Coordinates of C-alpha atoms and ligand atoms in Angstrom, one line a residue:
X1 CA 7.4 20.5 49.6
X2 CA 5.2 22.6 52.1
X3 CA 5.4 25.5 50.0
X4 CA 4.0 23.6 47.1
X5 CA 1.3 22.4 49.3
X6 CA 0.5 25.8 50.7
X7 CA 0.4 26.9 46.8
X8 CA -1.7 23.9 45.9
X9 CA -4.3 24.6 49.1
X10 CA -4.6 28.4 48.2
X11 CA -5.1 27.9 44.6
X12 CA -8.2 25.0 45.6
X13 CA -9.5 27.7 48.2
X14 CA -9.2 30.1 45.3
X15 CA -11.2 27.7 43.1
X16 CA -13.9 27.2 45.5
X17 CA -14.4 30.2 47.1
X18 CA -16.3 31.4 43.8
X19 CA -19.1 29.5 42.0
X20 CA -18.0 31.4 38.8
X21 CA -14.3 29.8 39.3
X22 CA -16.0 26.4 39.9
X23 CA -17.9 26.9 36.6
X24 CA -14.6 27.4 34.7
X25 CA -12.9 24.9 36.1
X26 CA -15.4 22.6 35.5
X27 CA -15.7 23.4 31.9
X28 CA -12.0 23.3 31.5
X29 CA -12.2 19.4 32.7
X30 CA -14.9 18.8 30.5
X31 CA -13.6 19.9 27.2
X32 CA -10.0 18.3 28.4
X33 CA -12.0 15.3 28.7
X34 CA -14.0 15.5 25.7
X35 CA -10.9 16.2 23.5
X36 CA -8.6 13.5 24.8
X37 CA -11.5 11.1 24.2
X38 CA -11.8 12.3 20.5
X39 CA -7.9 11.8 20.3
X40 CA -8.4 7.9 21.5
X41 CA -10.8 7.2 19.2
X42 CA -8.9 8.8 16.3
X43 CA -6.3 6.7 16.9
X44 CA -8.2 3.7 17.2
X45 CA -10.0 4.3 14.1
X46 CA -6.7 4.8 12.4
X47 CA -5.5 1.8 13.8
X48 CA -8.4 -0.1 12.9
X49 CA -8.4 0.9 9.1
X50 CA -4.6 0.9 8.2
X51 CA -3.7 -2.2 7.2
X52 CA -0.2 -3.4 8.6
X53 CA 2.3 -3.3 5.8
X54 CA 4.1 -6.1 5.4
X55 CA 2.1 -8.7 6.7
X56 CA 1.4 -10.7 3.9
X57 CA 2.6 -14.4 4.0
X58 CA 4.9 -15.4 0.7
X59 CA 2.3 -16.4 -2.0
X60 CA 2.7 -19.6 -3.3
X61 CA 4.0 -19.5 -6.8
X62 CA 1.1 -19.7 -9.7
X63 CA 0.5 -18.6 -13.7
X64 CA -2.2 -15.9 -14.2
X65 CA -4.6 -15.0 -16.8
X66 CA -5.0 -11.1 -17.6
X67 CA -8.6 -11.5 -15.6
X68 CA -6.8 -13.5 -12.4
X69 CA -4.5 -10.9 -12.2
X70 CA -7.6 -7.9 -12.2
X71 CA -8.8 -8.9 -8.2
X72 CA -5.2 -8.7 -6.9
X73 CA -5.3 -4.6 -6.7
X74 CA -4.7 -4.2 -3.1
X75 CA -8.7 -3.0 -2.6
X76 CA -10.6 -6.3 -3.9
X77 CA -8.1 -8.1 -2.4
X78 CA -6.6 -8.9 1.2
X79 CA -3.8 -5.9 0.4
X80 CA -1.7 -7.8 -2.4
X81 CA -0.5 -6.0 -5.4
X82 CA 0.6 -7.6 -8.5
X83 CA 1.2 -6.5 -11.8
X84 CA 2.4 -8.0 -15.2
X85 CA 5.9 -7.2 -16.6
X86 CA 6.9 -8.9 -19.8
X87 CA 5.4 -11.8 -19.1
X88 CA 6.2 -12.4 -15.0
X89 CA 4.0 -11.1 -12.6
X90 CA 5.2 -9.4 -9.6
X91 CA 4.2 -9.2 -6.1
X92 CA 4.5 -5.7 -5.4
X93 CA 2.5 -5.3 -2.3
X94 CA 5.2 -4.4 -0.3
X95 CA 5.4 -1.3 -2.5
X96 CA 1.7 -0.2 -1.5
X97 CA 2.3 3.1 -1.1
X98 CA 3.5 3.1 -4.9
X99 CA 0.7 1.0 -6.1
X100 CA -1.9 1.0 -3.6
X101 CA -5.4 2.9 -3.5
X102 CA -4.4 6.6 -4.6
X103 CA -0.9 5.7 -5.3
X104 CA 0.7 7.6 -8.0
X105 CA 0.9 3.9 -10.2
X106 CA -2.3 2.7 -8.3
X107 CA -3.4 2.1 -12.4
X108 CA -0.8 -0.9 -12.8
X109 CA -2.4 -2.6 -9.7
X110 CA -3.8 -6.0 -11.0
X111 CA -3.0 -5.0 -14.5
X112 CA -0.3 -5.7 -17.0
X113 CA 2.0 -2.6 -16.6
X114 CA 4.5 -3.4 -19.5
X115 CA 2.9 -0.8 -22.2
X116 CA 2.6 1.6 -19.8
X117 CA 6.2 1.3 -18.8
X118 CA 7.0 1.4 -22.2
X119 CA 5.4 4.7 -23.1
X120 CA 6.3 6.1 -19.5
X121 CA 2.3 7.1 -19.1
X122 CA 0.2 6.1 -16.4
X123 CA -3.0 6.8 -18.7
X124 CA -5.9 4.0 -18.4
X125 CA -5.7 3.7 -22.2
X126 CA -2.1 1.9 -21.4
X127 CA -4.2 -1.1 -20.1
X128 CA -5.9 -3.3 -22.7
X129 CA -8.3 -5.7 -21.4
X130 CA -7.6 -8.4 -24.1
X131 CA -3.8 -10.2 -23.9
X132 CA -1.7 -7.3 -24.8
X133 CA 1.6 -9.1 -27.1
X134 CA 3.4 -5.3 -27.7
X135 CA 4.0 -6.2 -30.9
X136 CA 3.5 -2.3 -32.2
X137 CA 6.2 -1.3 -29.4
X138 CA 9.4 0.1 -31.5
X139 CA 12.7 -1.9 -30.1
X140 CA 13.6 0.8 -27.7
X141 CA 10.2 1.3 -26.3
X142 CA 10.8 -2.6 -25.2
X143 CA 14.2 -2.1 -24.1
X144 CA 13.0 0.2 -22.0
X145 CA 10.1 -2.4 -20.6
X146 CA 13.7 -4.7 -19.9
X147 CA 14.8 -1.9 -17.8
X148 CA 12.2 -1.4 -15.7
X149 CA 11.7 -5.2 -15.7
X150 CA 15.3 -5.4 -14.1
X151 CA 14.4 -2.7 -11.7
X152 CA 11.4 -4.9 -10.3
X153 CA 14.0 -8.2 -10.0
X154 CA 15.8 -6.7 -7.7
X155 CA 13.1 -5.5 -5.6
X156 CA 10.0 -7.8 -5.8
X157 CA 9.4 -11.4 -5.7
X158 CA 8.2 -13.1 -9.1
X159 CA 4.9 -15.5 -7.9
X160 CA 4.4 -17.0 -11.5
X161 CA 4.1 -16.0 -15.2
X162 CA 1.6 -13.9 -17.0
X163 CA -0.6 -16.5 -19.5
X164 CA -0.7 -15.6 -23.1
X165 CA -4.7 -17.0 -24.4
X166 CA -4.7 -20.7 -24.5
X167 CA -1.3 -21.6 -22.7
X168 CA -1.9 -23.5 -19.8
X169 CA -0.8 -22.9 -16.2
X170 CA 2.8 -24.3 -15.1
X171 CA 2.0 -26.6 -12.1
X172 CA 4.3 -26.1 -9.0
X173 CA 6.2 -27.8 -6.4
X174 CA 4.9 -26.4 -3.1
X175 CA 8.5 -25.5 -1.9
X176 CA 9.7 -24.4 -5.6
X177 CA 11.3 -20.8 -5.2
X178 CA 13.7 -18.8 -7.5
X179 CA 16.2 -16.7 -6.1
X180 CA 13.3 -14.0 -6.2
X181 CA 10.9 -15.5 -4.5
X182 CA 13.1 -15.2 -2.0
X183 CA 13.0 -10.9 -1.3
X184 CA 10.5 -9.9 1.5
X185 CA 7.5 -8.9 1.0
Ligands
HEM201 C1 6.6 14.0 -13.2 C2 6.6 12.7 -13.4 C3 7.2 11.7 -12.4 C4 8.0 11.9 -11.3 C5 8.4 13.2 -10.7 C6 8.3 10.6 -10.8 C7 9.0 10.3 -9.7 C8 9.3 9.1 -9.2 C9 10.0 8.9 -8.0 C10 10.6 9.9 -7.0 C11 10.1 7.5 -7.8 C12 10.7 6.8 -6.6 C13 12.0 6.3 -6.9 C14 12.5 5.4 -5.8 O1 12.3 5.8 -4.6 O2 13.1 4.4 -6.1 C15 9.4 6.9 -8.9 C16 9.2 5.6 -9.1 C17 8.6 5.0 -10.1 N1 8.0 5.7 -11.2 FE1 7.8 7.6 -11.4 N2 7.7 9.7 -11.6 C18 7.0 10.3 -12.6 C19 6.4 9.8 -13.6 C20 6.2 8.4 -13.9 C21 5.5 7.8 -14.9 C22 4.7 8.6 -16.1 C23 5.6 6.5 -14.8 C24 4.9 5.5 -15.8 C25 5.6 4.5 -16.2 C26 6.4 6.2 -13.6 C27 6.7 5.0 -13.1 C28 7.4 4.8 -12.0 C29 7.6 3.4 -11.5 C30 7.2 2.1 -12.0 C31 8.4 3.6 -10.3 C32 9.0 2.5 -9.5 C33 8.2 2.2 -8.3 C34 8.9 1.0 -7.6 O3 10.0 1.1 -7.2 O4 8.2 0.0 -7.5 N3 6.7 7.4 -13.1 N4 8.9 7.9 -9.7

């Protein structure tokens, strides 16, 4: 212990004997400063904007219309994803990473995925804006919809049912679920 002292006391009589060591020393506690500064406020910037996944509450179950479903595409939005799959519409939010802002199928976000699922193509012209019925798809192509369909059972919930033009809205209990409301978000 005295021998780190005597270290520690010749190195600050080092320091201060010369104005030019001063000066680097000084500098070298400024641009420590500066950078560890920047490094806080990095982080806190990164904190601020990342939304925390997994944070959304269970949405109550509810029918959508093709132009409902547009806002819920994780930007207009408070984060939720869903997207349309043969008719049931998915909360996929959970999945942002997939379907979120510059996700590779950000383009299904809001939208009715099940041609583009069909076709295995994540091109925009995939996504009519009018009620798509599929009714061009060749049986396999819709097979292959059931698929992927089955794919998203088992890992998203189901909040309600994609509206064909002029069907009404199914009205819901408050505490109806199915057995896939039930997966986390
Ligand atoms: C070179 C082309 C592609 C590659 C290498 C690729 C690769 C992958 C990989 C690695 C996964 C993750 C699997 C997992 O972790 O469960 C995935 C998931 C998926 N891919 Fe692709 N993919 C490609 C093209 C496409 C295309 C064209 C579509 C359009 C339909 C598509 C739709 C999907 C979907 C819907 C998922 C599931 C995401 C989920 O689990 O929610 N992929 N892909």
């Amino acid at each position: 212990m005295p021998q780190a002292f005597t270290f520690a006391r010749r190195f600050v009589d080092d320091v201060i004997s010369s104005p030019i060591n001063i000066f680097f020393v000084g500098l070298i506690c400024y641009f420590s400063y500066k950078l560890i500064k920047k490094d806080n406020s990095l982080q806190a910037s990164k904190d601020k904007n990342s939304k925390p996944k997994n944070q959304l509450s269970k949405m109550p179950k509810r029918d959508f219309t093709l132009e409902q479903l547009k806002p819920y595409d994780g930007v207009k939005s408070d984060g939720r994803i869903l997207i349309g799959v043969l008719g049931q519409v998915f909360d996929v939010s959970r999945a942002s990473d997939f379907y979120g802002p510059g996700g590779p199928y950000s383009v299904f976000a809001g939208r009715d995925a099940s041609r583009a699922l069909a076709t295995f193509s994540v091109d925009q012209s995939q996504f009519k804006d009018e009620y798509d019925d599929l009714s061009d798809l060749k049986p396999s192509q819709i097979d292959s919809i059931k698929e992927w369909e089955m794919q998203f059972l088992e890992k998203y919930p189901v909040v309600g049912r994609l509206l064909k033009p002029g069907e009404e809205p199914n009205v819901y209990e408050e505490e109806e679920t199915s057995s896939s409301d039930k997966k986390e978000l």
